[in-house]
Amino acid sequence: MTRRFVRHERRPVTALDGIWDFAFLGDADPDRITRASLVFDEVMAVPGSFDATPAHAGRRGLAAYRTRVAVERPGRHRLVFEAVHHWCRVLWNGRPLRDHAGGFTRFSADIEHAEAGTAEVIVLVDNRFDDARTLLHQEHFDWYHFGGITRSVELHRLGDLWIDRLQISTEDIEERRVALRLDVGATALAEGVPLTVEWRGRPVLTDTVDVIPGERIERTVTLPGARLWSPDDPALQEVSVRLGDDDVRERIGLREITTGGGRLAVNGEAVTLLGFNRHESHPQFGHAQPEALLVADVQQIRDLGCNFIRGSHYPQDPLFLDLCDEAGILVWSESVGWQYPVERMTDPAFVAEQLDHIDEMVDAAVNHPSVVMWGVLNECPSEVPECRPVYERLLGRLKESDASRPVTYASFKIYEDLCLDLVDVVAVNTYPGWYFGGVEDIPAELDRIAAHVDAAGHAEKPLIISEIGAGAVPGWNDANNGHWTEEYQTALLEKVVRHVLEGQDRITGLGIWVLGDFRSTEYREMLLKRPRSINDKGVVDEYRRPKQAYAAVRSLFGEAGRRARQSRR
Ligand code: ADA
């Protein structure tokens, strides 16, 4: 899957997406698999989720994927995986390169010396819930964990010196100044290496540097006359960095995100966040998101009048972020998680895995202007004292990696929460009118939450209702407009949106739960609350067909957007 811009002009990159050979190995132990024992008797699409295909629907176990790739010149190469679910082992010509735990994030595997000729790539993919392999994914989460190589795969040829990572942050919007942080790799110390930064085809920096393996190069450059990025005018800038024979291009937006006075502001201008939570799930493709689907999703997001998406509950596809960059949609990028129990939260091995996962999330998303805040640990025990150090650690890591964005987490125990002082944005999940009370109780409950957050000393922080919603079985109605009808969902969401837009001025962000219906867990307790095994709180169904609430939300968001644009003129 290509990105929306060319990332490397000099570095040779081979796309490995397509049809791979496949074998389903069931309950096999990956540590006991030998290359000779593998019989590839099927094929599978990459990207794709093998357990969303008819032959393997709902299966859990080990699978093997294989492809072959031409290596034109011998030397150092890198396999780049955008996401594999949810544990894998990568083999190059039968030799294990590395294991990787956790879905939804990019990782790579290096081949220090690849011979010229045809090479075989095998990926053992495991979608079982096995604590020995990963602690990040648990069966009780309220979404179906599909397995497979769900995002693109590429082979990169690297020389003796290469760029591992480029982070570009806006430093000063008035002066159009950005900071570049370049992590480089090299087989040995290299002296006098030319470094160039280009923008609009012209150098904005030329230099020579001594490259010490593993060292970071930091520079600032200005992009004179560049338009700022904002939701109304999402102006993008392509910045290319060349270091010796290697290069990388990023597409950035000059913009500054700040919080204060109860608001989130882009370039000093307060915005009210109006939008949805979004899962990356589809009955036929699982967690893989074909380009056509991403484009369709973004069309609907825009049509609904949203300016905000919370990537629930894991890092979203980089191509989706590209489309949000272009559309001026503000995204909350969240690391994987869902109501982890206290024992898991306090397990040091779990924290270590979360930290790696968070680093991968940041690496893949940090240059997207659409990403305006980082989130962690959806609905975890933020009311339990023993869990507070975990919040400190994960949120602290985000601040260390990227001081330019606010951090948050979605709390579902707001009245007992012990960690709100650690965030820049207070975010609350609440289900009045669904899990408790009726539709009429919604305004009072939202006001109560706002009053509590202020009384707890956080009046300066933006307050987002990060989840609120109701289930609606598509096409279902009854004489009482009861629970599960499209009418009930519509009435509930209208009440919520009206209150946020008209009834108060404290809540300045809304993430409706949820944009599209998606398959829920296999966990029985949850399944019994999920008709059709689907979490059906979407305003479109799992095939993106609008329900009644779609038009209602569209009209309210649309009107709010028009008013906001007028007041800015
Ligand atoms: C929670 C959770 C969501 C979803 C939702 C629901 O708030 O964060 O992932 O499970 O409830 O549908 O009940």
Coordinates of C-alpha atoms and ligand atoms in Angstrom, one line a residue:
M1 CA 0.0 0.0 0.0
T2 CA 1.6 3.1 -1.0
R3 CA 1.6 6.3 1.0
R4 CA 0.3 9.6 -0.4
F5 CA 3.8 10.8 -1.2
V6 CA 7.1 9.2 -2.3
R7 CA 9.1 8.6 0.9
H8 CA 12.4 7.6 -0.7
E9 CA 13.8 8.8 -4.0
R10 CA 17.3 7.4 -3.6
R11 CA 16.8 4.4 -1.3
P12 CA 15.7 1.4 -3.4
V13 CA 12.4 0.1 -2.1
T14 CA 10.5 -3.0 -3.2
A15 CA 6.8 -3.3 -2.3
L16 CA 6.0 -6.8 -1.2
D17 CA 2.2 -6.4 -1.1
G18 CA 0.3 -8.9 -3.2
I19 CA -0.6 -12.6 -3.0
W20 CA 1.7 -14.6 -0.7
D21 CA 1.8 -18.4 -0.1
F22 CA 0.0 -19.4 3.0
A23 CA -0.3 -22.3 5.4
F24 CA -2.6 -22.5 8.5
L25 CA -0.8 -24.5 11.2
G26 CA -3.4 -24.4 13.9
D27 CA -2.2 -25.1 17.4
A28 CA 1.4 -25.6 16.4
D29 CA 4.2 -24.1 18.5
P30 CA 6.2 -21.6 16.6
D31 CA 9.4 -22.6 18.4
R32 CA 9.0 -26.2 17.0
I33 CA 8.3 -25.3 13.4
T34 CA 11.1 -26.2 11.0
R35 CA 11.5 -24.7 7.5
A36 CA 11.3 -28.2 6.0
S37 CA 8.0 -29.0 7.7
L38 CA 6.2 -26.1 6.1
V39 CA 3.9 -27.0 3.2
F40 CA 2.4 -23.9 1.6
D41 CA -0.9 -25.2 0.2
E42 CA -2.9 -22.0 0.1
V43 CA -2.5 -18.4 -0.8
M44 CA -3.4 -15.2 1.2
A45 CA -3.6 -11.5 0.4
V46 CA -1.1 -9.1 2.0
P47 CA -2.4 -6.8 3.4
G48 CA -5.2 -8.9 4.7
S49 CA -6.5 -10.8 7.7
F50 CA -6.5 -14.5 7.2
D51 CA -9.2 -15.1 9.7
A52 CA -11.6 -12.8 7.9
T53 CA -11.5 -15.0 4.8
P54 CA -14.2 -17.7 4.4
A55 CA -11.7 -20.6 4.7
H56 CA -10.3 -19.4 8.0
A57 CA -13.1 -17.3 9.5
G58 CA -12.9 -17.1 13.3
R59 CA -9.8 -19.4 13.5
R60 CA -7.1 -18.8 16.0
G61 CA -3.7 -20.4 15.7
L62 CA -0.4 -20.2 14.0
A63 CA -0.1 -19.4 10.3
A64 CA 2.8 -19.1 7.9
Y65 CA 3.1 -16.6 5.0
R66 CA 5.7 -16.8 2.3
T67 CA 6.9 -14.6 -0.6
R68 CA 10.0 -14.4 -2.7
V69 CA 11.9 -11.2 -3.5
A70 CA 14.7 -10.3 -5.9
V71 CA 17.8 -8.9 -4.2
E72 CA 19.5 -7.0 -6.9
R73 CA 22.7 -5.9 -5.1
P74 CA 24.2 -7.7 -2.1
G75 CA 24.4 -5.8 1.2
R76 CA 22.3 -4.5 4.1
H77 CA 18.5 -4.7 3.6
R78 CA 15.6 -4.0 5.8
L79 CA 12.1 -5.5 5.8
V80 CA 9.5 -3.0 7.0
F81 CA 6.2 -4.2 8.2
E82 CA 3.4 -1.7 8.8
A83 CA 1.5 -4.1 11.1
V84 CA 1.2 -7.8 11.8
H85 CA -1.4 -9.3 14.2
H86 CA -0.6 -10.0 16.9
W87 CA 2.6 -11.8 17.2
C88 CA 5.1 -12.9 14.5
R89 CA 8.5 -14.3 13.7
V90 CA 10.3 -13.1 10.5
L91 CA 12.6 -15.5 8.6
W92 CA 14.9 -14.7 5.8
N93 CA 16.0 -17.7 3.7
G94 CA 14.9 -19.9 6.7
R95 CA 16.9 -17.9 9.3
P96 CA 14.9 -16.1 12.0
L97 CA 15.5 -12.4 12.0
R98 CA 13.3 -11.3 14.8
D99 CA 10.0 -11.7 16.7
H100 CA 7.5 -8.9 17.1
A101 CA 4.7 -8.6 19.6
G102 CA 1.6 -6.5 19.2
G103 CA -0.5 -5.4 16.2
F104 CA -1.2 -2.0 14.7
T105 CA 2.4 -0.7 14.6
R106 CA 5.3 -0.5 12.2
F107 CA 8.5 -2.5 12.9
S108 CA 11.4 -3.6 10.8
A109 CA 13.8 -6.5 10.6
D110 CA 17.3 -6.1 9.2
I111 CA 19.3 -8.5 7.1
E112 CA 22.9 -7.4 7.7
H113 CA 24.2 -9.0 4.5
A114 CA 21.8 -10.2 1.9
E115 CA 23.2 -12.1 -1.1
A116 CA 22.1 -11.1 -4.6
G117 CA 19.5 -13.4 -6.1
T118 CA 16.0 -14.6 -5.0
A119 CA 15.4 -14.5 -1.3
E120 CA 12.5 -16.2 0.6
V121 CA 10.6 -14.3 3.3
I122 CA 8.5 -16.3 5.7
V123 CA 6.5 -14.7 8.5
L124 CA 5.0 -17.0 11.2
V125 CA 1.9 -15.2 12.4
D126 CA 0.1 -16.0 15.6
N127 CA -3.3 -14.6 16.5
R128 CA -3.8 -16.6 19.7
F129 CA -4.1 -15.0 23.1
D130 CA -0.9 -16.2 24.6
D131 CA 0.6 -14.2 27.4
A132 CA 4.0 -15.8 26.7
R133 CA 4.0 -14.1 23.4
T134 CA 2.4 -10.8 24.0
L135 CA 0.7 -9.1 27.0
L136 CA -0.8 -6.3 24.9
H137 CA -3.8 -8.1 23.5
Q138 CA -6.5 -9.8 25.6
E139 CA -9.6 -11.7 24.6
H140 CA -12.0 -9.6 26.8
F141 CA -11.4 -6.5 24.7
D142 CA -14.5 -5.2 23.0
W143 CA -13.3 -5.8 19.5
Y144 CA -12.5 -8.9 17.5
H145 CA -8.8 -9.4 17.1
F146 CA -8.2 -10.4 13.5
G147 CA -4.8 -12.0 12.6
G148 CA -2.5 -11.6 9.7
I149 CA -0.2 -9.3 7.9
T150 CA -2.7 -6.5 7.8
R151 CA -0.7 -3.5 6.5
S152 CA 2.0 -3.2 3.8
V153 CA 5.4 -4.8 3.7
E154 CA 8.4 -3.4 1.9
L155 CA 12.1 -4.4 1.4
H156 CA 14.5 -1.5 1.6
R157 CA 18.1 -1.6 0.4
L158 CA 20.4 0.3 2.8
G159 CA 24.0 1.2 2.3
D160 CA 26.7 1.5 4.9
L161 CA 24.9 4.6 6.3
W162 CA 21.2 5.0 6.6
I163 CA 18.4 7.1 8.1
D164 CA 16.5 5.2 10.7
R165 CA 14.0 7.8 11.7
L166 CA 13.2 11.4 11.0
Q167 CA 11.1 13.5 13.3
I168 CA 10.1 17.0 12.3
S169 CA 8.4 19.2 14.8
T170 CA 7.1 22.8 14.4
E171 CA 9.2 25.0 16.6
D172 CA 7.9 28.4 15.8
I173 CA 4.9 29.1 13.6
E174 CA 5.6 32.8 13.2
E175 CA 9.1 32.2 12.0
R176 CA 8.1 29.1 10.1
R177 CA 10.8 27.2 11.9
V178 CA 10.9 23.4 12.3
A179 CA 13.2 21.2 14.3
L180 CA 14.6 18.0 12.6
R181 CA 15.7 15.1 14.6
L182 CA 17.5 12.4 12.6
D183 CA 18.4 9.0 14.0
V184 CA 21.0 7.4 11.8
G185 CA 22.6 4.0 11.5
A186 CA 26.0 3.2 10.1
T187 CA 28.2 0.2 10.0
A188 CA 31.2 2.4 11.0
L189 CA 32.1 6.0 11.8
A190 CA 31.7 8.1 8.7
E191 CA 33.3 11.5 8.4
G192 CA 32.3 14.4 6.2
V193 CA 29.0 13.0 5.0
P194 CA 26.9 15.6 3.1
L195 CA 23.5 16.4 4.6
T196 CA 20.9 18.4 2.7
V197 CA 17.4 19.3 3.6
E198 CA 15.2 20.3 0.6
W199 CA 11.8 22.0 0.5
R200 CA 9.9 22.9 -2.7
G201 CA 12.9 21.4 -4.6
R202 CA 15.4 23.8 -3.1
P203 CA 17.9 23.3 -0.3
V204 CA 17.0 24.9 3.0
L205 CA 20.1 23.4 4.6
T206 CA 23.4 22.0 3.4
D207 CA 26.0 20.7 5.7
T208 CA 28.5 18.0 6.3
V209 CA 28.4 15.8 9.3
D210 CA 30.3 13.1 11.0
V211 CA 28.0 10.1 11.5
I212 CA 28.6 8.1 14.6
P213 CA 26.5 4.9 14.6
G214 CA 23.4 5.3 16.7
E215 CA 23.9 9.0 17.2
R216 CA 21.3 11.6 16.6
I217 CA 21.7 14.6 14.4
E218 CA 19.6 17.7 15.3
R219 CA 19.1 20.8 13.1
T220 CA 16.5 23.5 12.7
V221 CA 15.4 25.0 9.3
T222 CA 12.9 27.6 8.3
L223 CA 10.4 27.3 5.5
P224 CA 9.9 31.0 4.5
G225 CA 6.4 31.8 3.4
A226 CA 5.0 28.3 4.1
R227 CA 1.3 28.3 4.7
L228 CA 0.3 27.1 8.2
W229 CA -1.7 23.8 8.5
S230 CA -5.1 24.1 10.1
P231 CA -8.4 22.2 9.7
D232 CA -9.7 25.0 7.4
D233 CA -6.5 25.1 5.4
P234 CA -4.6 21.9 5.7
A235 CA -1.5 23.0 3.8
L236 CA 1.2 20.3 3.6
Q237 CA 4.9 20.7 3.1
E238 CA 7.1 18.0 1.7
V239 CA 10.6 18.0 3.3
S240 CA 13.3 15.8 1.9
V241 CA 16.4 14.9 3.9
R242 CA 19.5 13.4 2.2
L243 CA 22.3 12.0 4.1
G244 CA 25.1 10.5 2.0
D245 CA 23.4 8.1 -0.4
D246 CA 20.3 7.7 1.7
D247 CA 17.2 9.8 1.8
V248 CA 13.8 10.1 3.4
R249 CA 10.9 12.5 2.7
E250 CA 8.2 13.5 5.1
R251 CA 5.1 15.5 4.5
I252 CA 4.4 17.8 7.4
G253 CA 2.2 20.7 8.4
L254 CA 3.4 23.7 10.2
R255 CA 1.1 24.1 13.2
E256 CA 1.1 24.5 16.9
I257 CA -1.2 22.6 19.3
T258 CA -1.7 24.2 22.7
T259 CA -4.1 23.8 25.6
G260 CA -5.4 26.3 28.1
G261 CA -8.5 28.1 29.3
G262 CA -10.4 24.8 28.9
R263 CA -9.7 24.7 25.1
L264 CA -7.5 23.0 22.6
A265 CA -6.1 25.4 20.1
V266 CA -4.5 25.0 16.7
N267 CA -2.2 28.0 15.9
G268 CA -3.7 29.8 18.8
E269 CA -7.2 29.4 17.6
A270 CA -9.6 27.4 19.8
V271 CA -11.3 24.5 18.2
T272 CA -14.3 22.5 19.3
L273 CA -13.6 18.9 18.5
L274 CA -16.6 17.2 16.9
G275 CA -16.3 13.7 15.7
F276 CA -16.3 10.0 16.3
N277 CA -14.3 7.1 17.5
R278 CA -13.1 4.9 14.7
H279 CA -12.2 1.2 14.7
E280 CA -10.2 -0.4 11.8
S281 CA -12.4 -3.4 11.2
H282 CA -14.4 -4.8 8.4
P283 CA -16.2 -8.1 8.0
Q284 CA -14.3 -9.1 4.9
F285 CA -10.8 -7.6 5.5
G286 CA -10.6 -7.7 9.3
H287 CA -8.0 -5.1 10.5
A288 CA -6.7 -4.6 6.9
Q289 CA -8.0 -1.4 5.4
P290 CA -8.0 -1.4 1.6
E291 CA -7.4 2.0 0.0
A292 CA -11.0 2.1 -1.3
L293 CA -12.3 1.6 2.3
L294 CA -10.1 4.3 3.7
V295 CA -11.2 6.8 1.1
A296 CA -14.8 5.9 1.7
D297 CA -14.4 6.3 5.5
V298 CA -12.8 9.7 5.1
Q299 CA -15.6 10.8 2.7
Q300 CA -18.1 9.9 5.3
I301 CA -16.2 11.6 8.1
R302 CA -16.1 14.8 6.0
D303 CA -19.8 14.4 5.0
L304 CA -20.7 14.1 8.6
G305 CA -19.1 17.5 9.3
C306 CA -16.5 16.0 11.7
N307 CA -13.2 17.7 12.4
F308 CA -12.1 15.0 14.9
I309 CA -11.4 11.3 15.1
R310 CA -10.3 9.3 18.0
G311 CA -8.3 6.3 16.8
S312 CA -9.9 3.8 19.1
H313 CA -8.2 1.8 20.6
Y314 CA -4.9 1.5 18.7
P315 CA -2.7 3.3 16.2
Q316 CA -4.6 3.8 12.9
D317 CA -3.3 2.9 9.4
P318 CA -0.6 5.5 8.2
L319 CA -2.6 5.9 5.0
F320 CA -5.6 6.9 7.0
L321 CA -3.5 9.5 8.7
D322 CA -2.2 10.7 5.3
L323 CA -5.9 11.3 4.3
C324 CA -6.6 13.1 7.6
D325 CA -3.6 15.3 7.0
E326 CA -5.1 16.3 3.6
A327 CA -8.6 16.7 4.9
G328 CA -7.7 18.7 8.0
I329 CA -9.1 16.2 10.4
L330 CA -7.7 16.3 14.0
V331 CA -6.7 12.9 15.3
W332 CA -6.2 11.4 18.7
S333 CA -3.7 8.7 18.2
E334 CA -4.0 6.0 20.9
S335 CA -1.8 3.1 22.0
V336 CA -3.5 -0.3 22.2
G337 CA -5.5 -1.2 25.3
W338 CA -8.9 -1.8 26.7
Q339 CA -9.7 -2.2 30.4
Y340 CA -6.5 -4.0 31.4
P341 CA -6.9 -5.5 34.9
V342 CA -4.8 -4.2 37.7
E343 CA -2.6 -7.4 37.7
R344 CA -1.7 -6.8 34.1
M345 CA -1.1 -3.1 34.5
T346 CA 1.3 -3.6 37.4
D347 CA 3.3 -6.3 35.5
P348 CA 6.7 -4.8 34.6
A349 CA 6.8 -7.0 31.4
F350 CA 3.5 -5.5 30.3
V351 CA 4.8 -1.9 30.9
A352 CA 7.9 -2.7 28.9
E353 CA 5.8 -4.0 26.0
Q354 CA 3.5 -0.9 26.2
L355 CA 6.6 1.3 26.0
D356 CA 7.9 -0.4 22.9
H357 CA 4.5 -0.2 21.3
I358 CA 4.2 3.5 22.2
D359 CA 7.6 4.2 20.7
E360 CA 6.4 2.4 17.5
M361 CA 3.2 4.4 17.4
V362 CA 5.1 7.7 17.8
D363 CA 7.7 6.7 15.1
A364 CA 4.9 6.0 12.6
A365 CA 2.7 9.0 13.3
V366 CA 4.9 11.8 14.7
N367 CA 5.1 13.7 11.4
H368 CA 1.4 13.7 10.7
P369 CA 0.0 17.2 11.3
S370 CA -3.4 15.6 11.8
V371 CA -2.3 13.9 14.9
V372 CA -2.9 16.5 17.6
M373 CA -2.8 14.4 20.8
W374 CA -1.5 11.1 22.1
G375 CA -3.6 8.8 24.2
V376 CA -2.9 5.6 26.2
L377 CA -4.8 2.9 28.2
N378 CA -8.4 3.2 27.2
E379 CA -10.6 2.7 30.3
C380 CA -7.9 1.3 32.5
P381 CA -7.8 1.4 36.3
S382 CA -6.8 5.1 36.7
E383 CA -8.7 5.1 40.0
V384 CA -6.3 2.5 41.6
P385 CA -3.3 3.9 43.3
E386 CA -1.0 1.0 42.2
C387 CA -1.7 1.8 38.6
R388 CA -0.7 5.5 38.8
P389 CA 3.0 4.8 38.2
V390 CA 2.1 3.1 35.0
Y391 CA 0.2 6.2 33.8
E392 CA 3.2 8.3 34.8
R393 CA 5.6 6.0 32.9
L394 CA 3.6 5.8 29.7
L395 CA 2.5 9.4 29.5
G396 CA 6.0 10.5 30.5
R397 CA 7.4 8.5 27.6
L398 CA 5.1 10.3 25.2
K399 CA 6.3 13.6 26.5
E400 CA 9.9 12.6 26.2
S401 CA 9.5 11.5 22.6
D402 CA 7.3 14.4 21.6
A403 CA 6.9 17.5 23.7
S404 CA 4.8 19.2 21.0
R405 CA 1.5 17.3 21.6
P406 CA -0.8 17.1 24.5
V407 CA -1.4 13.7 26.1
T408 CA -4.5 12.1 27.4
Y409 CA -6.3 8.9 28.3
A410 CA -10.0 8.1 28.3
S411 CA -11.2 7.7 31.8
F412 CA -14.3 5.7 32.7
K413 CA -14.2 6.2 36.5
I414 CA -14.0 10.0 36.4
Y415 CA -15.4 10.5 39.8
E416 CA -12.7 8.4 41.4
D417 CA -9.9 9.1 38.9
L418 CA -6.4 9.6 40.5
C419 CA -4.3 10.4 37.4
L420 CA -6.0 13.5 35.9
D421 CA -3.1 15.7 36.9
L422 CA -0.9 13.7 34.5
V423 CA -2.8 14.7 31.3
D424 CA -3.1 17.9 29.3
V425 CA -6.6 17.0 28.0
V426 CA -9.2 15.4 30.3
A427 CA -11.2 12.8 28.4
V428 CA -14.2 10.9 29.8
N429 CA -16.1 7.9 28.5
T430 CA -19.7 7.9 29.7
Y431 CA -22.9 6.1 28.7
P432 CA -25.9 8.0 30.2
G433 CA -29.1 6.9 28.4
W434 CA -27.5 3.5 27.6
Y435 CA -25.7 1.7 30.4
F436 CA -27.5 3.9 33.0
G437 CA -30.3 6.4 33.2
G438 CA -32.4 7.6 30.3
V439 CA -31.9 10.1 27.4
E440 CA -33.4 12.9 29.6
D441 CA -30.6 12.4 32.1
I442 CA -27.8 13.1 29.6
P443 CA -27.5 16.9 30.1
A444 CA -27.4 16.7 33.9
E445 CA -24.8 13.9 33.8
L446 CA -22.5 15.8 31.4
D447 CA -22.8 18.9 33.5
R448 CA -22.0 16.9 36.6
I449 CA -18.8 15.5 34.9
A450 CA -17.7 19.0 33.9
A451 CA -18.3 20.4 37.4
H452 CA -16.4 17.5 39.0
V453 CA -13.4 18.0 36.7
D454 CA -13.3 21.7 37.5
A455 CA -13.7 21.1 41.2
A456 CA -10.8 18.6 41.0
G457 CA -8.6 21.5 39.8
H458 CA -8.6 20.9 36.1
A459 CA -10.7 23.8 34.9
E460 CA -7.9 25.0 32.6
K461 CA -7.7 21.7 30.7
P462 CA -9.9 21.0 27.7
L463 CA -12.6 18.5 28.6
I464 CA -13.6 15.9 25.9
I465 CA -16.4 13.4 26.1
S466 CA -14.4 10.8 24.4
E467 CA -17.1 8.2 24.2
I468 CA -20.9 8.3 24.4
G469 CA -23.5 6.5 22.4
A470 CA -26.1 3.8 22.0
G471 CA -26.6 0.6 20.2
A472 CA -28.8 0.3 17.1
V473 CA -29.4 -2.8 15.2
P474 CA -29.4 -1.7 11.5
G475 CA -33.0 -1.4 10.2
W476 CA -34.5 -2.2 13.6
N477 CA -37.4 -0.2 14.9
D478 CA -40.4 -0.8 17.2
A479 CA -43.5 1.0 18.4
N480 CA -41.8 2.1 21.6
N481 CA -38.6 3.5 20.0
G482 CA -36.8 1.3 22.6
H483 CA -33.2 0.3 23.1
W484 CA -31.5 -1.1 20.0
T485 CA -33.8 0.8 17.6
E486 CA -32.4 3.3 15.2
E487 CA -34.8 5.8 16.6
Y488 CA -33.5 5.5 20.1
Q489 CA -29.9 5.9 19.0
T490 CA -30.9 9.0 17.0
A491 CA -32.7 10.6 19.9
L492 CA -29.8 9.9 22.3
L493 CA -27.2 11.3 19.9
E494 CA -29.3 14.4 19.2
K495 CA -29.6 15.1 22.9
V496 CA -25.8 14.7 23.4
V497 CA -24.7 16.8 20.4
R498 CA -27.3 19.6 21.2
H499 CA -26.1 19.8 24.8
V500 CA -22.5 19.9 23.8
L501 CA -23.1 22.6 21.2
E502 CA -25.7 24.7 22.9
G503 CA -26.2 23.8 26.5
Q504 CA -22.9 24.5 28.1
D505 CA -19.5 25.9 27.3
R506 CA -17.2 23.6 29.3
I507 CA -17.1 20.5 27.1
T508 CA -15.1 21.4 24.0
G509 CA -14.7 18.0 22.4
L510 CA -17.0 15.1 21.5
G511 CA -16.1 11.7 20.2
I512 CA -19.3 9.8 19.6
W513 CA -19.1 6.1 20.1
V514 CA -18.7 5.0 17.3
L515 CA -18.4 5.8 13.6
G516 CA -19.0 2.3 12.2
D517 CA -20.3 -1.0 13.6
F518 CA -17.6 -3.6 14.1
R519 CA -17.3 -7.2 15.2
S520 CA -16.9 -7.6 18.9
T521 CA -15.0 -10.0 21.0
E522 CA -15.4 -13.8 21.5
Y523 CA -15.6 -13.2 25.2
R524 CA -19.0 -14.5 26.3
E525 CA -19.9 -12.0 28.9
M526 CA -19.5 -9.2 26.4
L527 CA -21.0 -11.1 23.5
L528 CA -24.3 -11.4 25.3
K529 CA -24.5 -7.6 25.1
R530 CA -23.6 -7.6 21.4
P531 CA -26.4 -8.6 19.0
R532 CA -25.1 -10.3 15.9
S533 CA -21.7 -10.4 17.7
I534 CA -21.3 -6.8 16.5
N535 CA -20.8 -3.6 18.6
D536 CA -23.6 -1.7 16.8
K537 CA -23.2 1.7 18.3
G538 CA -22.1 3.0 14.8
V539 CA -23.9 5.6 12.8
V540 CA -23.0 3.4 9.8
D541 CA -23.1 -0.4 9.9
E542 CA -20.1 -2.6 9.4
Y543 CA -20.4 -2.2 5.6
R544 CA -20.7 1.6 6.1
R545 CA -24.4 1.9 5.3
P546 CA -25.8 4.9 7.1
K547 CA -28.3 4.4 9.9
Q548 CA -30.9 7.0 10.8
A549 CA -28.6 8.8 13.3
Y550 CA -26.2 9.6 10.5
A551 CA -28.4 12.3 9.0
A552 CA -29.2 13.7 12.5
V553 CA -25.6 14.0 13.5
R554 CA -24.6 15.3 10.0
S555 CA -27.1 18.1 10.3
L556 CA -26.0 19.2 13.8
F557 CA -22.3 19.0 13.1
G558 CA -22.8 20.7 9.7
E559 CA -24.6 23.6 11.3
A560 CA -21.9 23.9 14.1
G561 CA -19.1 23.9 11.4
R562 CA -20.8 26.6 9.4
R563 CA -21.2 28.8 12.4
A564 CA -17.6 28.3 13.5
R565 CA -16.3 29.1 10.0
Q566 CA -18.4 32.3 9.9
S567 CA -17.1 33.5 13.2
R568 CA -13.5 33.0 12.0
R569 CA -14.1 35.2 8.9
Ligands
ADA1 C1 -16.4 1.4 26.3 C2 -15.2 1.1 25.5 C3 -15.5 0.9 24.0 C4 -16.8 0.1 23.9 C5 -17.9 0.8 24.6 C6 -19.3 0.1 24.4 O1 -16.6 2.7 26.7 O2 -14.2 2.0 25.6 O3 -14.4 0.2 23.4 O4 -16.6 -1.2 24.4 O5 -17.7 0.9 25.9 O6 -19.7 -0.1 23.3 O7 -19.8 -0.4 25.5

